[in-house]
Structure formats: structure tokens, C-alpha cells
mmCIF file with all atom_site columns, C-alpha atoms in Angstrom:
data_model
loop_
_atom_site.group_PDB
_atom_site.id
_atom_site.type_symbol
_atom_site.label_atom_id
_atom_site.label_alt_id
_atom_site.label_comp_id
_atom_site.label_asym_id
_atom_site.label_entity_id
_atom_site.label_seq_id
_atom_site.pdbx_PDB_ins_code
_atom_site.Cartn_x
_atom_site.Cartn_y
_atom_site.Cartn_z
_atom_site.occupancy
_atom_site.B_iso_or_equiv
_atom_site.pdbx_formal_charge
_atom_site.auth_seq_id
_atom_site.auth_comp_id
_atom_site.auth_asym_id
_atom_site.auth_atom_id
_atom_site.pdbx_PDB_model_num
ATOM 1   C CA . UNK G 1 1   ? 90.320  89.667  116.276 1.00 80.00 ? 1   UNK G CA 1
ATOM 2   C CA . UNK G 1 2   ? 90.673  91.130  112.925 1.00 88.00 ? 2   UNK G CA 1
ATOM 3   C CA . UNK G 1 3   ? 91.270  88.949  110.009 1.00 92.00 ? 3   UNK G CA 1
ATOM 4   C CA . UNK G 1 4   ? 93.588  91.322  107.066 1.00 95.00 ? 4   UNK G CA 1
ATOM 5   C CA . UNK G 1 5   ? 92.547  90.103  103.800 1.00 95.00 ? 5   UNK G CA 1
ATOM 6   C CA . UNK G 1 6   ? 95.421  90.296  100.826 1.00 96.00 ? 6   UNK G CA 1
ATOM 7   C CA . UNK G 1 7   ? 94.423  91.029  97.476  1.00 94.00 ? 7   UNK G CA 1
ATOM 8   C CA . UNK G 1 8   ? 97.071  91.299  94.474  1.00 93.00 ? 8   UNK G CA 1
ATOM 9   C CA . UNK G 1 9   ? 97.027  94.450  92.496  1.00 91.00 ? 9   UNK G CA 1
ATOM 10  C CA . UNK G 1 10  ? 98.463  95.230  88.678  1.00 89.00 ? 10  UNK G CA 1
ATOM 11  C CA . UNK G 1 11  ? 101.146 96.131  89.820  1.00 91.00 ? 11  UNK G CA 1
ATOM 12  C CA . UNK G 1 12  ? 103.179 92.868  91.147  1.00 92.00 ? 12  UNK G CA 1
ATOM 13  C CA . UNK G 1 13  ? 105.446 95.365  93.635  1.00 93.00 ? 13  UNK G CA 1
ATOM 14  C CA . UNK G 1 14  ? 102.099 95.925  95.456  1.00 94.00 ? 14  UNK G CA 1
ATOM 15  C CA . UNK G 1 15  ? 99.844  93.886  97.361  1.00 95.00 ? 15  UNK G CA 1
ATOM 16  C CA . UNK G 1 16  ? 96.439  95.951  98.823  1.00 96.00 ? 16  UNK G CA 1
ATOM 17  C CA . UNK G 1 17  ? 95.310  94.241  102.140 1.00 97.00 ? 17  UNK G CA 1
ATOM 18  C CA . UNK G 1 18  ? 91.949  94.621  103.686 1.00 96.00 ? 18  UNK G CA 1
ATOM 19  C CA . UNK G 1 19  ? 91.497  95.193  107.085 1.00 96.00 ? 19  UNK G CA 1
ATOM 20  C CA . UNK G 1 20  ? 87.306  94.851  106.665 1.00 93.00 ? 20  UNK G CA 1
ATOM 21  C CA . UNK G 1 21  ? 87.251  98.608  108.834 1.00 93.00 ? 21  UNK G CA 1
ATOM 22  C CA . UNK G 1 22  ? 87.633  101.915 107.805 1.00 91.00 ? 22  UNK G CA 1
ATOM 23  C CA . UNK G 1 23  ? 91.367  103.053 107.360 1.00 94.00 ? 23  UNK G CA 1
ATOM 24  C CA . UNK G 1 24  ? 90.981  106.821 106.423 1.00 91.00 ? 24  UNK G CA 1
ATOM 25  C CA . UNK G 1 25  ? 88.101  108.751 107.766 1.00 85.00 ? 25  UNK G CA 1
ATOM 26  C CA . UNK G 1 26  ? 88.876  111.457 104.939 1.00 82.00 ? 26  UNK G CA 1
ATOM 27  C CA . UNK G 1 27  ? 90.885  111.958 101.883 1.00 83.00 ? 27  UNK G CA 1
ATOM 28  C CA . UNK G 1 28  ? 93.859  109.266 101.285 1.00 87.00 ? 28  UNK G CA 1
ATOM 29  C CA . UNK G 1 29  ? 97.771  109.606 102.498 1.00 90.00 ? 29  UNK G CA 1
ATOM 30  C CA . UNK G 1 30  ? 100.810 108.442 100.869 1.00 90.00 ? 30  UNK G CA 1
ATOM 31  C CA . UNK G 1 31  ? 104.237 107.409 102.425 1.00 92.00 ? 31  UNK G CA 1
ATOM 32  C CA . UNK G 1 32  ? 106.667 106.586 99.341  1.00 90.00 ? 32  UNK G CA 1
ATOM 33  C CA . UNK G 1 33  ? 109.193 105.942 102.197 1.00 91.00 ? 33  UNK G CA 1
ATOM 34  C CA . UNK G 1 34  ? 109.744 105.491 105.627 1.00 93.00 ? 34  UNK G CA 1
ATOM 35  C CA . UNK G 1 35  ? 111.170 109.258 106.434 1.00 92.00 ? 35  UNK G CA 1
ATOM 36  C CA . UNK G 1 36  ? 107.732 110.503 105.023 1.00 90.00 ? 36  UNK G CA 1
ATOM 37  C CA . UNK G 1 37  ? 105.683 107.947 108.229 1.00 91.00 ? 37  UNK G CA 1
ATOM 38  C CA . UNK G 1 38  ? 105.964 110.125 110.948 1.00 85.00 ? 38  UNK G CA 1
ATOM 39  C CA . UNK G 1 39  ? 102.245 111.046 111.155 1.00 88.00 ? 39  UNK G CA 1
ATOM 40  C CA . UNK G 1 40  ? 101.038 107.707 110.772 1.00 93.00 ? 40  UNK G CA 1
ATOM 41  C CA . UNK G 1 41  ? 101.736 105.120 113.665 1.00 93.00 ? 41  UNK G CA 1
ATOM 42  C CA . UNK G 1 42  ? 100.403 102.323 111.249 1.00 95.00 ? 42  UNK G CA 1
ATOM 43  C CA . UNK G 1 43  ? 102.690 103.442 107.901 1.00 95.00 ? 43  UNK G CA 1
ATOM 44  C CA . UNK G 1 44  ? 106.025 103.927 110.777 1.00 94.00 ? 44  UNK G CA 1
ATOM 45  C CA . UNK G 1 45  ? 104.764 100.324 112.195 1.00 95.00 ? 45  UNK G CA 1
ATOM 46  C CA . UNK G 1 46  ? 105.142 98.633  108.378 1.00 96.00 ? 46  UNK G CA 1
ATOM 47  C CA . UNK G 1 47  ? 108.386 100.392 107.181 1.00 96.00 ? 47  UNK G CA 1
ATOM 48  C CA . UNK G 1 48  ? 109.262 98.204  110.759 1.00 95.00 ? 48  UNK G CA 1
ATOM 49  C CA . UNK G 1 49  ? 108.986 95.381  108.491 1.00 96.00 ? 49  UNK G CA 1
ATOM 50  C CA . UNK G 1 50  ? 112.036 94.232  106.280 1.00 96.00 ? 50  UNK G CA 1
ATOM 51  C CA . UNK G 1 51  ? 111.237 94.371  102.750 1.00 96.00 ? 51  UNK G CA 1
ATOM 52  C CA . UNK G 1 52  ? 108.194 97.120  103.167 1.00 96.00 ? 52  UNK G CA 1
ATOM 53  C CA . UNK G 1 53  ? 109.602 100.054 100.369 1.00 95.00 ? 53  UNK G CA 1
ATOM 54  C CA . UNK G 1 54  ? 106.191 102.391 100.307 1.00 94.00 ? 54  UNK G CA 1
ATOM 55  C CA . UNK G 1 55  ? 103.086 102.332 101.841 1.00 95.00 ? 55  UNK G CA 1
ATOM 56  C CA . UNK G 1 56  ? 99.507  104.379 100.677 1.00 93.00 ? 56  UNK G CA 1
ATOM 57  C CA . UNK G 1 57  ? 96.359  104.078 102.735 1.00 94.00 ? 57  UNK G CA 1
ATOM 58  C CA . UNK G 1 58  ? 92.365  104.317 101.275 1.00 91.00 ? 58  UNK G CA 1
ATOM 59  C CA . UNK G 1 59  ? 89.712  104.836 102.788 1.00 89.00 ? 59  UNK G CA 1
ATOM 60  C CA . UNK G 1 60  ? 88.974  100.804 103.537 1.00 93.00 ? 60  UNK G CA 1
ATOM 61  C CA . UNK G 1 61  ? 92.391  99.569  102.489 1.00 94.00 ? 61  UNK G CA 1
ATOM 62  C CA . UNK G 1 62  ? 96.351  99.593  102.578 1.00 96.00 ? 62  UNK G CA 1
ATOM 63  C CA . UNK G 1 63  ? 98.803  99.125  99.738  1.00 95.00 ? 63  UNK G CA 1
ATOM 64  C CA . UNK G 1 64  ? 101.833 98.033  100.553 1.00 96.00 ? 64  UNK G CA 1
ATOM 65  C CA . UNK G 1 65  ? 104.961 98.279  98.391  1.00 94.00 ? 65  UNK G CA 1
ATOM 66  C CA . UNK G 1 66  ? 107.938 95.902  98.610  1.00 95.00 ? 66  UNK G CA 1
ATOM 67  C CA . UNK G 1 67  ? 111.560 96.009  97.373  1.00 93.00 ? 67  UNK G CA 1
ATOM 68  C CA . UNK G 1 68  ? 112.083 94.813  93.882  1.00 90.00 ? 68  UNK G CA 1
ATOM 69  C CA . UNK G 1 69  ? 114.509 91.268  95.778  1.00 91.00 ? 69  UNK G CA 1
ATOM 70  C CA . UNK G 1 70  ? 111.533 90.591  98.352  1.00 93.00 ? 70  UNK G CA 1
ATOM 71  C CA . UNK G 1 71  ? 108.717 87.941  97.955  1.00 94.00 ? 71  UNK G CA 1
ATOM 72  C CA . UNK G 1 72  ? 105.058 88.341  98.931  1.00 96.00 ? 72  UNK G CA 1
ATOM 73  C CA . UNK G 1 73  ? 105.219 84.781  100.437 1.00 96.00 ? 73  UNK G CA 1
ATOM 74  C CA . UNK G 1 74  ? 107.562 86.113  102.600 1.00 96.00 ? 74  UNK G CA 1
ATOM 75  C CA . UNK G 1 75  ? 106.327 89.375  103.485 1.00 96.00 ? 75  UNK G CA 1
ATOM 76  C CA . UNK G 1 76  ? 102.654 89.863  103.038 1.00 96.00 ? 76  UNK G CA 1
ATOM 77  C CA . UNK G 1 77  ? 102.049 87.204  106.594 1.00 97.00 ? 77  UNK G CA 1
ATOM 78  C CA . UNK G 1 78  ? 104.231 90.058  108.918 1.00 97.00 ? 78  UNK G CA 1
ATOM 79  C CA . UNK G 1 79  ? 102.567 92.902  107.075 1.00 97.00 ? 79  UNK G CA 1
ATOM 80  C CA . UNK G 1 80  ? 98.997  91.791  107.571 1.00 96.00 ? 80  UNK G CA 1
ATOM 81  C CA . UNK G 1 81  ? 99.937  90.742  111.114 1.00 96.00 ? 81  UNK G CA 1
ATOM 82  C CA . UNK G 1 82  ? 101.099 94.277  111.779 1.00 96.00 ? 82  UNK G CA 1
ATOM 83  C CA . UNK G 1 83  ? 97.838  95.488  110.520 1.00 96.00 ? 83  UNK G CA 1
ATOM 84  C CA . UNK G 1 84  ? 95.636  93.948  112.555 1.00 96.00 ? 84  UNK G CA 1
ATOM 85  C CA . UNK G 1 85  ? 97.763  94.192  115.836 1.00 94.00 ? 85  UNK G CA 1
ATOM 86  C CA . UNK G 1 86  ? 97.239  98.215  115.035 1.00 95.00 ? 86  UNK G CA 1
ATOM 87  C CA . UNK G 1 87  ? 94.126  98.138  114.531 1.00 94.00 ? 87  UNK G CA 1
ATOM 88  C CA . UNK G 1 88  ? 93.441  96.140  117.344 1.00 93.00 ? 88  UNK G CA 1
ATOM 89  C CA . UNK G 1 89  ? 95.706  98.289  119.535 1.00 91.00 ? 89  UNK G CA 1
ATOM 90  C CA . UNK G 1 90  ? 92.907  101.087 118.856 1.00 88.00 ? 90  UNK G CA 1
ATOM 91  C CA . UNK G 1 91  ? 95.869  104.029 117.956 1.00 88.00 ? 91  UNK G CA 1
ATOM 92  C CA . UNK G 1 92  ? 95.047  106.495 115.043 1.00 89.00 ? 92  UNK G CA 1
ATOM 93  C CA . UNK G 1 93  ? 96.267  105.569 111.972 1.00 93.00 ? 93  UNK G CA 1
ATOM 94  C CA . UNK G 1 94  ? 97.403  109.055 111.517 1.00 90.00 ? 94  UNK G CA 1
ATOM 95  C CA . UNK G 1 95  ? 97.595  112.180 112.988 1.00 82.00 ? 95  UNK G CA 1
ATOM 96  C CA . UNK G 1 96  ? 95.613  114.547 110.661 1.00 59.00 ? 96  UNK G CA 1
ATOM 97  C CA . UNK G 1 97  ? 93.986  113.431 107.943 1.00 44.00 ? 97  UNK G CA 1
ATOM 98  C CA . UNK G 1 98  ? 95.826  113.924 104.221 1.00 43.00 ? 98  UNK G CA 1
ATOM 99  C CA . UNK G 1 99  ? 93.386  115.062 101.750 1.00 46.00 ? 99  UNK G CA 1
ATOM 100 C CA . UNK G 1 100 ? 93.930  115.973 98.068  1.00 43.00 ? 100 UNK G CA 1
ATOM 101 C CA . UNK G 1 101 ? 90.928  118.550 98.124  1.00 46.00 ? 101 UNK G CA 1
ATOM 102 C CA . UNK G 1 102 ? 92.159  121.439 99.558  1.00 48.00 ? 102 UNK G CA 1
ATOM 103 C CA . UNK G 1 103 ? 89.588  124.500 99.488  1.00 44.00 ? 103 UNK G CA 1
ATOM 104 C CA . UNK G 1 104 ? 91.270  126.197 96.633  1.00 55.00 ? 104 UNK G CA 1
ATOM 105 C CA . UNK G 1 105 ? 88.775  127.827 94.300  1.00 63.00 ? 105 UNK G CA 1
ATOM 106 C CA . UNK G 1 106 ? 89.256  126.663 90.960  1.00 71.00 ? 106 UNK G CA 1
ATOM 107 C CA . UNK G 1 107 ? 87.980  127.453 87.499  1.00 86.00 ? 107 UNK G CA 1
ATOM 108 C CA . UNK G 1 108 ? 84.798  126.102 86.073  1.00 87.00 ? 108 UNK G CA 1
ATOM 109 C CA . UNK G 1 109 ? 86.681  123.632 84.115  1.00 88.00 ? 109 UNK G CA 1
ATOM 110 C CA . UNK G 1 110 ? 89.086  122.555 86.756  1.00 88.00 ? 110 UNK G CA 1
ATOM 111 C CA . UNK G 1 111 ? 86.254  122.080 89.245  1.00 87.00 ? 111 UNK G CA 1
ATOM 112 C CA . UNK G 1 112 ? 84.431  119.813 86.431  1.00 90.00 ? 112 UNK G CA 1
ATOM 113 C CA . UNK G 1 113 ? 87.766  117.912 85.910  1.00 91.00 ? 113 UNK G CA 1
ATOM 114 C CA . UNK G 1 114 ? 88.504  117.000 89.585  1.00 89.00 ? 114 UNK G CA 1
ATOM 115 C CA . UNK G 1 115 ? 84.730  115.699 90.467  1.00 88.00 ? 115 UNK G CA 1
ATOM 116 C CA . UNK G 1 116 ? 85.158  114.015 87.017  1.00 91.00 ? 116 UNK G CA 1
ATOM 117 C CA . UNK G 1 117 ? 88.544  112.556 89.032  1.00 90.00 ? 117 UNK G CA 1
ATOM 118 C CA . UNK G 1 118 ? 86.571  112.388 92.165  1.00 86.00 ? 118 UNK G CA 1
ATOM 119 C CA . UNK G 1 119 ? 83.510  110.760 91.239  1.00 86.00 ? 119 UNK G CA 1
ATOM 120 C CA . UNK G 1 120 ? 84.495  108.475 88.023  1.00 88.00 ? 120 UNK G CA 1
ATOM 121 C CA . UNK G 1 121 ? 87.772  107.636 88.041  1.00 89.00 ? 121 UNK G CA 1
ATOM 122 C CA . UNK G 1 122 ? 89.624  107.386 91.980  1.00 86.00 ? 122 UNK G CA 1
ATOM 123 C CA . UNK G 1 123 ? 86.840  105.020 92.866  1.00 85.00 ? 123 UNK G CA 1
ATOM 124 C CA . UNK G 1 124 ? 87.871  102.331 89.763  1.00 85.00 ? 124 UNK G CA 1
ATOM 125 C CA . UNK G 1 125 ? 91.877  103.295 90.931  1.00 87.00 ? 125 UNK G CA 1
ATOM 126 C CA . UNK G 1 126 ? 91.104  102.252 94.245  1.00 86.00 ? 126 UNK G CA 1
ATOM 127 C CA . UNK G 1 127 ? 89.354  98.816  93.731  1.00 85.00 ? 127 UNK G CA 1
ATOM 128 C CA . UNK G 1 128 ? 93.156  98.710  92.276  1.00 85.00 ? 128 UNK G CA 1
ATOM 129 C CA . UNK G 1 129 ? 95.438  100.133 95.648  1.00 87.00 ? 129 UNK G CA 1
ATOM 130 C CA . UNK G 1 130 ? 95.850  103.108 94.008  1.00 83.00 ? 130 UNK G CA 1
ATOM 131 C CA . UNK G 1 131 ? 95.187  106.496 93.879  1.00 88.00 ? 131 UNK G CA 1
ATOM 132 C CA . UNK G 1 132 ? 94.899  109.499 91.272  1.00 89.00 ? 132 UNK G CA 1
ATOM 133 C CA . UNK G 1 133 ? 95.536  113.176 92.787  1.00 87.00 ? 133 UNK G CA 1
ATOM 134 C CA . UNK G 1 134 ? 94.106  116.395 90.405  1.00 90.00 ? 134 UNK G CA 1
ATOM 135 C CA . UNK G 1 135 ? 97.204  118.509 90.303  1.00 89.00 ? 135 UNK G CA 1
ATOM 136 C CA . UNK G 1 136 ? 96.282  121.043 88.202  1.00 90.00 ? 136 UNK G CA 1
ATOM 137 C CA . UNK G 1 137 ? 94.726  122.221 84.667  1.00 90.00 ? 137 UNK G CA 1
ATOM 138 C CA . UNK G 1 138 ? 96.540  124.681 82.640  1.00 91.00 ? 138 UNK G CA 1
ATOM 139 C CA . UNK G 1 139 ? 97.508  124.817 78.408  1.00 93.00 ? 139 UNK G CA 1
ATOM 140 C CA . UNK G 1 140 ? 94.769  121.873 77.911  1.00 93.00 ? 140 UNK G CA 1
ATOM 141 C CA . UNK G 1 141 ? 96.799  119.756 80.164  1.00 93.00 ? 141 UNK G CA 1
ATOM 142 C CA . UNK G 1 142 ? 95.591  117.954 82.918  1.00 93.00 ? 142 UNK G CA 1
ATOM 143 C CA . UNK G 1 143 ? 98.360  117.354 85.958  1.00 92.00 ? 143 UNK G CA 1
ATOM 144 C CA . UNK G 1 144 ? 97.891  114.379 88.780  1.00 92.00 ? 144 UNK G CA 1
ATOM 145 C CA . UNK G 1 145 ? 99.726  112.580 90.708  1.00 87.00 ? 145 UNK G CA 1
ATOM 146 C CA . UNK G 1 146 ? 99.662  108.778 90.672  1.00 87.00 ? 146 UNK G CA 1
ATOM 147 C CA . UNK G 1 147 ? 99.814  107.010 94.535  1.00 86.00 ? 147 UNK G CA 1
ATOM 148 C CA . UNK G 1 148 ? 99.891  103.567 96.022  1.00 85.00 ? 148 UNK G CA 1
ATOM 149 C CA . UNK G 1 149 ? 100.030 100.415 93.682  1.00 80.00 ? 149 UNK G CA 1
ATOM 150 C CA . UNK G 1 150 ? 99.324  102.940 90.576  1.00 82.00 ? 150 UNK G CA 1
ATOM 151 C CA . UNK G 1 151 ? 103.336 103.682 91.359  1.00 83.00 ? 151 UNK G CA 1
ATOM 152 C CA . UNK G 1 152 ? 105.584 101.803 89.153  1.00 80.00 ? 152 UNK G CA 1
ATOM 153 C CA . UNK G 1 153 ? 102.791 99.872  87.808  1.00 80.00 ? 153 UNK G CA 1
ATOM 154 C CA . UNK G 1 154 ? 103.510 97.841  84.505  1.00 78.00 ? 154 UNK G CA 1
ATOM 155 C CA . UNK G 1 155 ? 100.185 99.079  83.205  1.00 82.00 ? 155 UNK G CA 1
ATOM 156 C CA . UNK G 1 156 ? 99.591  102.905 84.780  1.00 81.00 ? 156 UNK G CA 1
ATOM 157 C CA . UNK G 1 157 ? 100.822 104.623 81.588  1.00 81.00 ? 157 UNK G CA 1
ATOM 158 C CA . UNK G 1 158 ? 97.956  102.793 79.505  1.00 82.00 ? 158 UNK G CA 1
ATOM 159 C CA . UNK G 1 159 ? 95.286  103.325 82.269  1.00 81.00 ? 159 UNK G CA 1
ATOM 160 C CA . UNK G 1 160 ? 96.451  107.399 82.298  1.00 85.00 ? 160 UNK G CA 1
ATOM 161 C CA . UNK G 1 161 ? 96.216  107.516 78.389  1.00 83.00 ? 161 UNK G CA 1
ATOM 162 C CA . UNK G 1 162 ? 93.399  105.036 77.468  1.00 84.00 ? 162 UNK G CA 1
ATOM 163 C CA . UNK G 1 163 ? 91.074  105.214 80.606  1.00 87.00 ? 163 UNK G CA 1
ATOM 164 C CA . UNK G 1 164 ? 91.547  108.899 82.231  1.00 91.00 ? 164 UNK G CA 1
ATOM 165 C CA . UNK G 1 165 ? 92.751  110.748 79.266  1.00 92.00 ? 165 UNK G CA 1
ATOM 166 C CA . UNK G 1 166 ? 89.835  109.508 76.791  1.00 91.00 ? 166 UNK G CA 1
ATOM 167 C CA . UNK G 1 167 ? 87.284  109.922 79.713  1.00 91.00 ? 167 UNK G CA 1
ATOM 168 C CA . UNK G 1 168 ? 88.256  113.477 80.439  1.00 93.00 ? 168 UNK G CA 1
ATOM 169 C CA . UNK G 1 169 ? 88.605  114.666 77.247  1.00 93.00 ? 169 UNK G CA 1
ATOM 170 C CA . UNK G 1 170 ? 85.049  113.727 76.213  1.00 93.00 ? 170 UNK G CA 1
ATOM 171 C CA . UNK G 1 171 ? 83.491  114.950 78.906  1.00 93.00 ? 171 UNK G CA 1
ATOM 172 C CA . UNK G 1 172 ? 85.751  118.078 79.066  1.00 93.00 ? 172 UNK G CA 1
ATOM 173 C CA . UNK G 1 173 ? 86.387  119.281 75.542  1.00 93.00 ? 173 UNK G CA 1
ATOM 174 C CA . UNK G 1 174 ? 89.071  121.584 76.814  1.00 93.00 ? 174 UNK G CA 1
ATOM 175 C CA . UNK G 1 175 ? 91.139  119.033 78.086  1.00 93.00 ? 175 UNK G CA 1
ATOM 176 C CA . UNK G 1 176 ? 94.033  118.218 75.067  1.00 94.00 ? 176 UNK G CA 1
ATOM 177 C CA . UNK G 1 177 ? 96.225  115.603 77.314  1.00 93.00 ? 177 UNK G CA 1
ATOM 178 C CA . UNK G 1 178 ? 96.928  114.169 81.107  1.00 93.00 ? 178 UNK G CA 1
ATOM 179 C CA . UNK G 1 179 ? 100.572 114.264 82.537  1.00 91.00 ? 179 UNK G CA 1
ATOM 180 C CA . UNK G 1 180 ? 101.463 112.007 85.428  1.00 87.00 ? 180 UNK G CA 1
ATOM 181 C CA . UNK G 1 181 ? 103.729 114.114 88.162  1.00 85.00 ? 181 UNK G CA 1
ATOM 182 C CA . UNK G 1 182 ? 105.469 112.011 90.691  1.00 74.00 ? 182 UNK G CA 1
#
């Protein structure tokens, strides 16, 4: 029997819950809604539940993202049990695995930004239910995309300036700013 462990995030409209197995082999995959689920039997089987508005799964976790008029009391005991009945029924969780890093050849500095991303900063977003995507790098900018609880989180715009910003642009003199594309 597996036991699905709930864990708040910063952001109140998502709660991560813990399945204690892995949940993506590879890479991470987002479903902001439920017409974006149909390669993932476990994201289709949790827009099933009433209240579930997005849902973003990690390598060892899954944040799920409720409507602004729905309670956690309420809704995190049906999510979790819907977890654990799919992982117990032994389906994939998805399809093909979703992965960020294509095999794009990038630039010296965009190859030190995204293991920068990769190495320093997804790990911390995760321990979160969140995710940070390298986008792009072009005019001094740096482009990613925020996913999971890091959506509509209260405190994602001070994380993107204070944390990622200030810890790419030291290590990366080039970089001048990050933008967050949805």
C-alpha cells in the first residue's frame, strides 16, 4: 500500500504530495489544465477530481493546483487517494517522458546558464513543487518558464529577481536580467 505524503508549498493554491517512489524517470511535465493530460493517465486521473485546476509532476513528487473557492481539507484526501490507487495500479504515469533539455546546441554562455539552472537552482525550486525551464538567452536576458507551485505563487517574482537573477548574473557576467514566460 502506498502511503501519499502532503506537504504545503509557498504558494497556498498548491499542495506537493509525495508518493515516496519515483514519479518521472526523466525531465519534469506540466499540465496547466485538464485538455493538456492526455499523455499522462495519472494528471487525466486528478483533473477527475473536483476542484483539481493544474497539475506538474517531479521527478519524486506531484504538485497539485486547486481552484481559487476550493479547500485543501477538502481536496488534498481524494487527490492523494488517487495517487496511490495509480501507482498501485502499476500504469505509466505518462506516455513519453517531457523534458526541458532538448539536444539543441547552444552557445557557450547559454550552455553555462542552463547547468547553472540545472544544477543550482531547479533542485532548491523543487524541494518547493516547482519548476524553472531555461527558455532562452539573448540581449543579456535570460528567458524561463516557471511550472508547478512556482505558478501564481505570492512569492515567485522575488525568488526570480533576488535568488535566480543575482545567482546568474554573478556567475555569468553577461547575463543583465531574467524574464519569466508563461
Amino acid at each position: 500500500m502506498i502511503n501519499v505524503v502532503t506537504q504545503p508549498t509557498p504558494n497556498p493554491a498548491t499542495m506537493k504530495f509525495l508518493p515516496g517512489c519515483a514519479v518521472m524517470a526523466d525531465g519534469t511535465a506540466d499540465f496547466p489544465s485538464p485538455d493538456t493530460a492526455g499523455r499522462s493517465t495519472l494528471a487525466a486521473r486528478l483533473f477527475g477530481v473536483d476542484g483539481v485546476a493544474g497539475v506538474f509532476l517531479g521527478a519524486d513528487f506531484v504538485s497539485v493546483a486547486k481552484r481559487a473557492a476550493d479547500d485543501w481539507d477538502r481536496l488534498a484526501p481524494p487527490v492523494a487517494h488517487e495517487i496511490a490507487a495509480h501507482f498501485e495500479s502499476g500504469a505509466p504515469v505518462v506516455e513519453t517522458a517531457a523534458s526541458d533539455n532538448d539536444s539543441a546546441v547552444l552557445d557557450p554562455v547559454a550552455a553555462r546558464i542552463r547547468d547553472l539552472i540545472d544544477t543550482r537552482i531547479r533542485p532548491s525550486v523543487a524541494q518547493d513543487g516547482g519548476d524553472i525551464v531555461f527558455l532562452g538567452f539573448e540581449d543579456g536576458i535570460v528567458r524561463v518558464s516557471l511550472q508547478g507551485a512556482c505558478v501564481g505563487c505570492p512569492s515567485s517574482s522575488a525568488t526570480l529577481k533576488m535568488g535566480v537573477e543575482n545567482l546568474l548574473k554573478f556567475y555569468v557576467p553577461d547575463v543583465t536580467g531574467v524574464e519569466a514566460v508563461r
